[in-house]
Coordinates of C-alpha atoms and ligand atoms in Angstrom, one line a residue:
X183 CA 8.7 18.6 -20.7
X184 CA 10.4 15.5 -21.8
X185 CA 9.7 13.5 -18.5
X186 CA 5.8 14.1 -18.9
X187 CA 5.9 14.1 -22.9
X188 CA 7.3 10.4 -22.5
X189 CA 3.9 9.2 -20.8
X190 CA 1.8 10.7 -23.1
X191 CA 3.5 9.4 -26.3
X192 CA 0.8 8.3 -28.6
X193 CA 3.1 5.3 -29.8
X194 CA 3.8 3.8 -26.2
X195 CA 0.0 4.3 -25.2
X196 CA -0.7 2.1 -28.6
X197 CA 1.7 -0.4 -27.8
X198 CA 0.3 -1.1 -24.0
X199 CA -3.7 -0.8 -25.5
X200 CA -2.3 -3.8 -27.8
X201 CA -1.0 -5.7 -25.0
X202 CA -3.7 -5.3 -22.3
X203 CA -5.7 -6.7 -25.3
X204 CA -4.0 -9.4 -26.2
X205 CA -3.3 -10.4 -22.2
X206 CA -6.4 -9.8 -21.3
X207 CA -8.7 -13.1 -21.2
X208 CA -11.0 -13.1 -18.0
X209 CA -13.7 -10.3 -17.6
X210 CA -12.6 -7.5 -14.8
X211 CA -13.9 -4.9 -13.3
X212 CA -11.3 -2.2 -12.0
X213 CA -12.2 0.7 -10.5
X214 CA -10.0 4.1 -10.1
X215 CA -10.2 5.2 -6.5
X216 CA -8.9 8.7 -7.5
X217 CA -11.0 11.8 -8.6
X218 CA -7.7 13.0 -10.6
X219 CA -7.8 9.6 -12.5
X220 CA -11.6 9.5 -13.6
X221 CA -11.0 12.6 -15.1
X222 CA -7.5 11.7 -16.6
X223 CA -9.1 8.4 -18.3
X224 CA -11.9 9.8 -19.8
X225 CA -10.3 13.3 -21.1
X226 CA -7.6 11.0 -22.9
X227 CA -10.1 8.2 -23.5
X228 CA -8.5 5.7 -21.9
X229 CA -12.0 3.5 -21.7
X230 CA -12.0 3.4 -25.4
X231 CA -8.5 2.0 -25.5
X232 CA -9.3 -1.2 -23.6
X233 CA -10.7 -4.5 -24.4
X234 CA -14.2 -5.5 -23.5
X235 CA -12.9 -8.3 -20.9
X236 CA -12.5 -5.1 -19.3
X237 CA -15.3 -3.0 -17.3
X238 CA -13.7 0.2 -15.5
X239 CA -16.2 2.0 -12.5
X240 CA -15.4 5.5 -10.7
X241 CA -14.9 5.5 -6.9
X242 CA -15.3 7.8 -4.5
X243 CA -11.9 9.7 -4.3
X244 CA -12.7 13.2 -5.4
X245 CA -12.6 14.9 -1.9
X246 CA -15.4 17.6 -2.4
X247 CA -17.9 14.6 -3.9
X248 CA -17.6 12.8 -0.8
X249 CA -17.9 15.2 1.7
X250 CA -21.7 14.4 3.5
X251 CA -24.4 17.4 3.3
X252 CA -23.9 18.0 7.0
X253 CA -20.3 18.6 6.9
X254 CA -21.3 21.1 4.2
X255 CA -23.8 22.5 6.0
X256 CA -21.8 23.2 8.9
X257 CA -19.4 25.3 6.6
X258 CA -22.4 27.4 5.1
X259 CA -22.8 27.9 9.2
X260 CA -19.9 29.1 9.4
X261 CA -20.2 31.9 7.0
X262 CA -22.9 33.1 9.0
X263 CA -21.3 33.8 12.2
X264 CA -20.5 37.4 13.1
X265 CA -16.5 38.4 11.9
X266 CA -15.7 35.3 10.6
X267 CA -13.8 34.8 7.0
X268 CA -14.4 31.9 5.7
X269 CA -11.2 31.0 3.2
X270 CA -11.4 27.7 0.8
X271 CA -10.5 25.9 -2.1
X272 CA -12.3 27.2 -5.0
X273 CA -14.4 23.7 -5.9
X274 CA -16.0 23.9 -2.2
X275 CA -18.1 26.8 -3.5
X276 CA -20.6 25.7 -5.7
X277 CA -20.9 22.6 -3.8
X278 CA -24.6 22.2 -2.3
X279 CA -25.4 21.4 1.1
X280 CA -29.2 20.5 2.0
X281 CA -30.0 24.4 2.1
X282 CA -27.6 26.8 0.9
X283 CA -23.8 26.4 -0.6
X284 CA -20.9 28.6 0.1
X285 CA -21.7 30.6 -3.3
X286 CA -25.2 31.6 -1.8
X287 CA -23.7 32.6 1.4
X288 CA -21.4 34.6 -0.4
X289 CA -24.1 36.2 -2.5
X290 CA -26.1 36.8 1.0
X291 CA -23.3 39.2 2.4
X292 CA -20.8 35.9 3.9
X293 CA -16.8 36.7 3.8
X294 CA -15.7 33.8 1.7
X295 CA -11.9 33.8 -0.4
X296 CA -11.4 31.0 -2.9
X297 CA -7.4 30.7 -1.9
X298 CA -4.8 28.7 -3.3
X299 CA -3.6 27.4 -0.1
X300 CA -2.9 27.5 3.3
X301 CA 0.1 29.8 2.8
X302 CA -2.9 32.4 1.5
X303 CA -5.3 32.0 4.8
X304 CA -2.5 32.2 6.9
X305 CA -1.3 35.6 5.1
X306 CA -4.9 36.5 5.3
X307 CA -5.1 36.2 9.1
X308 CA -2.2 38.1 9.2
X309 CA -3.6 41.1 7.2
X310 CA -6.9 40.6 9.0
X311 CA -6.1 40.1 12.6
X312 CA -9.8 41.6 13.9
X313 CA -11.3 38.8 12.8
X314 CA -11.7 34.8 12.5
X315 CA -10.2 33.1 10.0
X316 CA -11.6 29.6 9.2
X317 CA -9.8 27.8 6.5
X318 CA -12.4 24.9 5.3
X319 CA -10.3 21.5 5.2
X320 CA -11.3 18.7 2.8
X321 CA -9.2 16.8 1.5
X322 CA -7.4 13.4 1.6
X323 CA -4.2 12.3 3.1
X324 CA -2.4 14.6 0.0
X325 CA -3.9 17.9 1.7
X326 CA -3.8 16.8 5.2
X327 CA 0.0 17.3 5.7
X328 CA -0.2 21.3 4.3
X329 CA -3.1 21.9 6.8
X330 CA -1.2 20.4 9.7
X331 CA 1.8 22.3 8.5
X332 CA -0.5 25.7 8.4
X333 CA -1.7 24.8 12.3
X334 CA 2.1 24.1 13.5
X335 CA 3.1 27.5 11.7
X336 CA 0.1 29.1 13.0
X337 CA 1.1 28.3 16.5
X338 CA 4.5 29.2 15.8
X339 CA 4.0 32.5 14.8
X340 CA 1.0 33.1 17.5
X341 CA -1.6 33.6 15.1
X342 CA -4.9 33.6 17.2
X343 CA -7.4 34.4 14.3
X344 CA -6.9 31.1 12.4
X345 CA -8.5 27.7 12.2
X346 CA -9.7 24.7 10.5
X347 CA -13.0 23.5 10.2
X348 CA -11.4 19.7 9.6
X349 CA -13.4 17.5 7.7
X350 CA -10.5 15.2 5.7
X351 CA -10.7 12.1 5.0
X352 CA -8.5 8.7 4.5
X353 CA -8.8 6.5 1.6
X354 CA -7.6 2.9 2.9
X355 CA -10.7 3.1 5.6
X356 CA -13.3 4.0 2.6
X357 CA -11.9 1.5 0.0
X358 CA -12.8 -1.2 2.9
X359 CA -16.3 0.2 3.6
X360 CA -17.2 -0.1 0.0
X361 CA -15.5 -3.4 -0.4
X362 CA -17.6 -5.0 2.8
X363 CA -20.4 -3.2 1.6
X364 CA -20.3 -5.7 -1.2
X365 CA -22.5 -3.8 -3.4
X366 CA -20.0 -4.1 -6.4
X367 CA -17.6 -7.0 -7.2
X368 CA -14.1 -5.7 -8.0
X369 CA -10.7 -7.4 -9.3
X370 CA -8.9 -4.7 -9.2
X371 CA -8.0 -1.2 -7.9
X372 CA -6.3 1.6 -9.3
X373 CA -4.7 3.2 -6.2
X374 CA -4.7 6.7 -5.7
X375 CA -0.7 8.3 -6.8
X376 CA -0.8 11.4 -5.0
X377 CA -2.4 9.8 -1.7
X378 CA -0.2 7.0 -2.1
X379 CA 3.3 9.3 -2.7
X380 CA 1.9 10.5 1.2
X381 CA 0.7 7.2 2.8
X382 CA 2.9 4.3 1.0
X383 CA 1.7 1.2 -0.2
X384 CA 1.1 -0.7 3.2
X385 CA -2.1 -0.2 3.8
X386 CA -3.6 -1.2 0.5
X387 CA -2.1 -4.6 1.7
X388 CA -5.0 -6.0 3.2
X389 CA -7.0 -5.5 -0.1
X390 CA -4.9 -8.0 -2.2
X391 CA -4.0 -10.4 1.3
X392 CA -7.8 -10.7 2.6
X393 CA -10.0 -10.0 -0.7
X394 CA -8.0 -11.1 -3.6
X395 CA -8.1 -7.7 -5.4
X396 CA -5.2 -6.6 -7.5
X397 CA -3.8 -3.2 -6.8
X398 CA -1.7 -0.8 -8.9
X399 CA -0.6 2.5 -7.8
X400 CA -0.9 4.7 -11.5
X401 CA 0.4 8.5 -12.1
X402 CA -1.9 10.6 -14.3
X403 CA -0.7 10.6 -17.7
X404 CA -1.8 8.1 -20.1
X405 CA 1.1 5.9 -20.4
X406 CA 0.9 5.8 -16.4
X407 CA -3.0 4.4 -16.3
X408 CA -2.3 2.1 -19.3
X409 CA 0.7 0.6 -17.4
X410 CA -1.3 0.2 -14.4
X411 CA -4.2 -1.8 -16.2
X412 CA -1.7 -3.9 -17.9
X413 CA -0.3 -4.7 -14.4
X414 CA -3.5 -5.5 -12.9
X415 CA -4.3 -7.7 -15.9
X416 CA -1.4 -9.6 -15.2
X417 CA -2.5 -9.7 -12.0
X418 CA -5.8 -11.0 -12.5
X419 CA -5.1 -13.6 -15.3
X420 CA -2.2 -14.5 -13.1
X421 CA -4.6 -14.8 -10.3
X422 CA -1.7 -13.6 -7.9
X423 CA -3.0 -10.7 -6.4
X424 CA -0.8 -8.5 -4.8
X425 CA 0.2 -4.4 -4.6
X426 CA 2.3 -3.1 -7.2
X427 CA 3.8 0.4 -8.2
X428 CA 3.1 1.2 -11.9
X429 CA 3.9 5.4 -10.8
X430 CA 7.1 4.9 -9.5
X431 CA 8.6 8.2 -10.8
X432 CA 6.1 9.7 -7.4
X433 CA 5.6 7.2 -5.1
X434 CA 7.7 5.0 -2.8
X435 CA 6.4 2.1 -1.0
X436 CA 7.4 3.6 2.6
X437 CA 5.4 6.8 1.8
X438 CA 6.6 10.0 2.9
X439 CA 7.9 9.5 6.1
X440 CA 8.0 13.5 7.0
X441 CA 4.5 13.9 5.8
X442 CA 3.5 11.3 8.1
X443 CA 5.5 12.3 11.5
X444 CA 3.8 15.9 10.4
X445 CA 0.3 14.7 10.2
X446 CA 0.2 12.4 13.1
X447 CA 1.3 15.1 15.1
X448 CA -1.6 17.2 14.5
X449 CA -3.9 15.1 13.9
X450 CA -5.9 12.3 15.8
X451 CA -8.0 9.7 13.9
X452 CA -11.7 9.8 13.9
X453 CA -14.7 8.6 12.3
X454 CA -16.1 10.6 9.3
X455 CA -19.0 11.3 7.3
X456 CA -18.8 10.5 3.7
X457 CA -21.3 11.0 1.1
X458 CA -23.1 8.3 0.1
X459 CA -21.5 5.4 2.7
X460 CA -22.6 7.2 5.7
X461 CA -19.8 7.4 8.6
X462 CA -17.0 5.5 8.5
X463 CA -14.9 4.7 11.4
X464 CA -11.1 6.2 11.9
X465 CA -11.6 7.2 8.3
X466 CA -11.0 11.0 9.4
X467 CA -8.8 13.3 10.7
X468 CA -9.5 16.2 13.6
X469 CA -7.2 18.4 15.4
X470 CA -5.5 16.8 18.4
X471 CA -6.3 18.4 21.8
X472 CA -3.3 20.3 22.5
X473 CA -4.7 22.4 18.9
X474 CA -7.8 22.4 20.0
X475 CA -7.8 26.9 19.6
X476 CA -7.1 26.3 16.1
X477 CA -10.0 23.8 15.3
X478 CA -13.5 26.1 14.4
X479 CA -15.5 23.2 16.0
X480 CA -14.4 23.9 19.5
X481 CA -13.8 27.3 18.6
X482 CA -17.2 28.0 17.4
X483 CA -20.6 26.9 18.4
X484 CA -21.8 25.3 14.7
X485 CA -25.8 24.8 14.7
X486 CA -27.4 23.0 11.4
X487 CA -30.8 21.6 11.1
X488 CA -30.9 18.1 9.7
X489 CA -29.1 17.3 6.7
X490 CA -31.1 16.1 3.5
X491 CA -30.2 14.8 -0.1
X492 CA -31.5 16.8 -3.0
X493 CA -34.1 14.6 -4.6
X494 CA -33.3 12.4 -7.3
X495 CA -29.2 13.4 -7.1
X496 CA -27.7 9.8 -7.2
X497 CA -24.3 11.0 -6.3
X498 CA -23.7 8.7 -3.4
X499 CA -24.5 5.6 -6.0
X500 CA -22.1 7.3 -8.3
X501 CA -19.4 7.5 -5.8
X502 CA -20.1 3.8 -4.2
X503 CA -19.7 2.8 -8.4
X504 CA -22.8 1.3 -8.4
X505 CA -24.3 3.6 -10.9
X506 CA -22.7 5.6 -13.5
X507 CA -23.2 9.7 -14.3
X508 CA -25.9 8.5 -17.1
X509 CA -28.2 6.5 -15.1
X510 CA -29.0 9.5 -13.1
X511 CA -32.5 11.2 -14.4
X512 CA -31.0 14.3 -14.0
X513 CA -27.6 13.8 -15.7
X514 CA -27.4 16.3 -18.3
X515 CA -30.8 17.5 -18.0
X516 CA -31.4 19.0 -15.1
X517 CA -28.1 18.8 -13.8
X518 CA -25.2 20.2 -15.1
X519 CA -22.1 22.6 -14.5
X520 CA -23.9 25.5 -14.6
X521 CA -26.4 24.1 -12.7
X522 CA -25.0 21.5 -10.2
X523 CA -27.6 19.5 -8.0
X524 CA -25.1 17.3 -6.7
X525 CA -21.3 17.8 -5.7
X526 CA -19.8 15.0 -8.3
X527 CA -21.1 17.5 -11.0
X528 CA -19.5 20.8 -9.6
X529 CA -16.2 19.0 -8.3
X530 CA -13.7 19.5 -11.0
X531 CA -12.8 15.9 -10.1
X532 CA -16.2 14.9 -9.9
X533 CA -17.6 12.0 -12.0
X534 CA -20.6 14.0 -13.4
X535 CA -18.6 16.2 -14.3
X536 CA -15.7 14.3 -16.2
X537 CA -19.0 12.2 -18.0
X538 CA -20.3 15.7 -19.0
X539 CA -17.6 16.8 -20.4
X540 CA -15.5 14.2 -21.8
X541 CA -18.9 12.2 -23.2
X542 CA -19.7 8.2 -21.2
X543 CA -17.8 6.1 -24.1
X544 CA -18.2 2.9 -23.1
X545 CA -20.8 3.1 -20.1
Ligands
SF4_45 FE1 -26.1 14.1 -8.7 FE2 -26.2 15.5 -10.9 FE3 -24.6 13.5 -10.8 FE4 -27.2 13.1 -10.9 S1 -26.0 14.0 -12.5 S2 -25.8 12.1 -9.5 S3 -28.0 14.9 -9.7 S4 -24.5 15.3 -9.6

């Protein structure tokens, strides 16, 4: 444990709260792409530990948060069709859609398995070959690479019984959509690590290049975010904006080269709903043609009615960071773990969530 024990040494986080501090002159706002680092900075308090030049604001990388009622909804669908299994990460469960959520169609008689990974709906559709495995994909470009490798092994084995219902998601595409949407003025980004281990640096070029917004790619530990937000300090006082690597023990700039070939040849790009934006275009992944008997959408005829928001659930504000968890009337009262109206409160990377549990220090 010496590696990780290093960036969480109380001593080095100290020393780089001091220097952020002392460095830090001009106000700015940075804001953590990443569903894995909301909840990292405020279960370590990392808000507490920086200067008030400096405002930090959630964005909308936790992948179940930002997946759109509809796309939900189709999943819930799913369920409902005759001899289909329905297999999926545990946090999709809870998640509402506009009627039902997984859980309910569960309760109602559905086949759904919480599984741990692909591996485990492919062995399932093995054990189960009478009926139709669909394996529920959300996720960003971290996951997409395991589901294209469950599709190529699929095919490889001739497994008929299994298929995606596909609705990941890119992060480059929806960091521009909330940029342009110019809703909320950023200096700085803290880019995703375990997106950016997959896709490299590159395309987080244009963000520094065209809107003068400092980037730092951050790991998870403490150490790691506090190093990223001294970097983008620098940055910002510096006023050279440019992308950086604070996490370099996990990401390279090229990416994962492997991951990549893998990915692009399963998937095409496509536009994709997202929670709170609305669709964005080639911000998705689907199943190429030549796959087209593994994807559920062409395998299955999916009817929903018309999506809808639950009332009063701001969790599209909360993922665009133009509110935070407290503003929400419901936050806390009647919203909460047990009883989620809104996905960023059942998502174990959700914002709601994280607020909830680790307290809103600092707004
Ligand atoms: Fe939605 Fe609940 Fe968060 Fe409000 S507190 S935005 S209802 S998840």
């Amino acid at each position: 444990m010496r590696f990780i024990d290093e960036f969480r040494d109380a001593g080095l986080t100290q020393r780089l709260s001091s220097k952020i501090s002392r460095i830090s002159k001009k106000p700015a706002r940075l804001m953590e792409f990443c569903g894995g680092h909301t909840v990292a900075i405020m279960r370590n308090g990392i808000r507490q530990l920086l200067p008030p030049t400096i405002e930090m604001l959630s964005g909308p990388g936790c992948p179940v948060c930002v997946t759109a009622n509809q796309d939900i909804d189709r999943a819930v669908a799913l369920a409902g069709i005759p001899n289909v299994t329905i297999t999926t990460f545990g946090d999709m469960l809870k998640v509402p859609g506009s009627y039902s959520s997984l859980q309910k169609a569960r309760a109602e008689g559905g086949d759904i398995r919480i599984v741990y990974s692909t591996q485990d709906a492919l062995q399932i559709a093995r054990d189960n070959p009478s009926r139709s495995i669909a394996f529920i994909g959300i996720g960003f470009e971290s996951t997409a690479p395991t589901i294209a490798a469950s599709v190529i092994q699929a095919e490889k084995e001739g497994i008929k019984n299994y298929c995606v219902l596909c609705h990941l998601k890119m992060t480059p595409p929806a960091m521009k959509a909330l940029l342009d949407l110019g809703e909320i003025k950023l200096n700085g980004i803290i880019c995703p690590g375990h997106v950016t281990a997959i896709i490299g640096t590159h395309p987080y070029e244009p963000y520094a290049r065209d809107y003068g917004i400092a980037c730092v790619v951050a790991g998870f530990e403490p150490v790691d975010i506090l190093q990223a937000v001294e970097m983008l300090v620098e940055q910002i006082e510096t006023a050279n904006p440019r992308v950086e690597i604070a996490y370099t023990r996990g990401v390279k700039p090229e990416g994962n080269v492997r991951a990549l070939e893998l990915m692009s040849s399963v998937f095409d790009v496509t536009g994709a709903a997202w929670r709170g934006v609305g669709t964005i275009p080639a911000s998705g992944f689907k199943l190429k043609d030549k796959y087209a008997r593994f994807d559920a959408d062409k395998v299955f005829k999916i009817e929903t009615p018309p999506s809808r928001e639950a009332p009063g659930c701001l969790c599209g504000e909360v993922l665009r960071g133009v509110v935070k968890p407290p503003e929400c009337k419901l936050f806390k009262k009647m919203c909460a773990p047990e009883n989620p109206i809104g996905p960023c409160m059942v998502s174990s990377e959700g914002t709601c969530a994280a607020y909830y549990q680790y307290g809103d220090f600092n707004g």
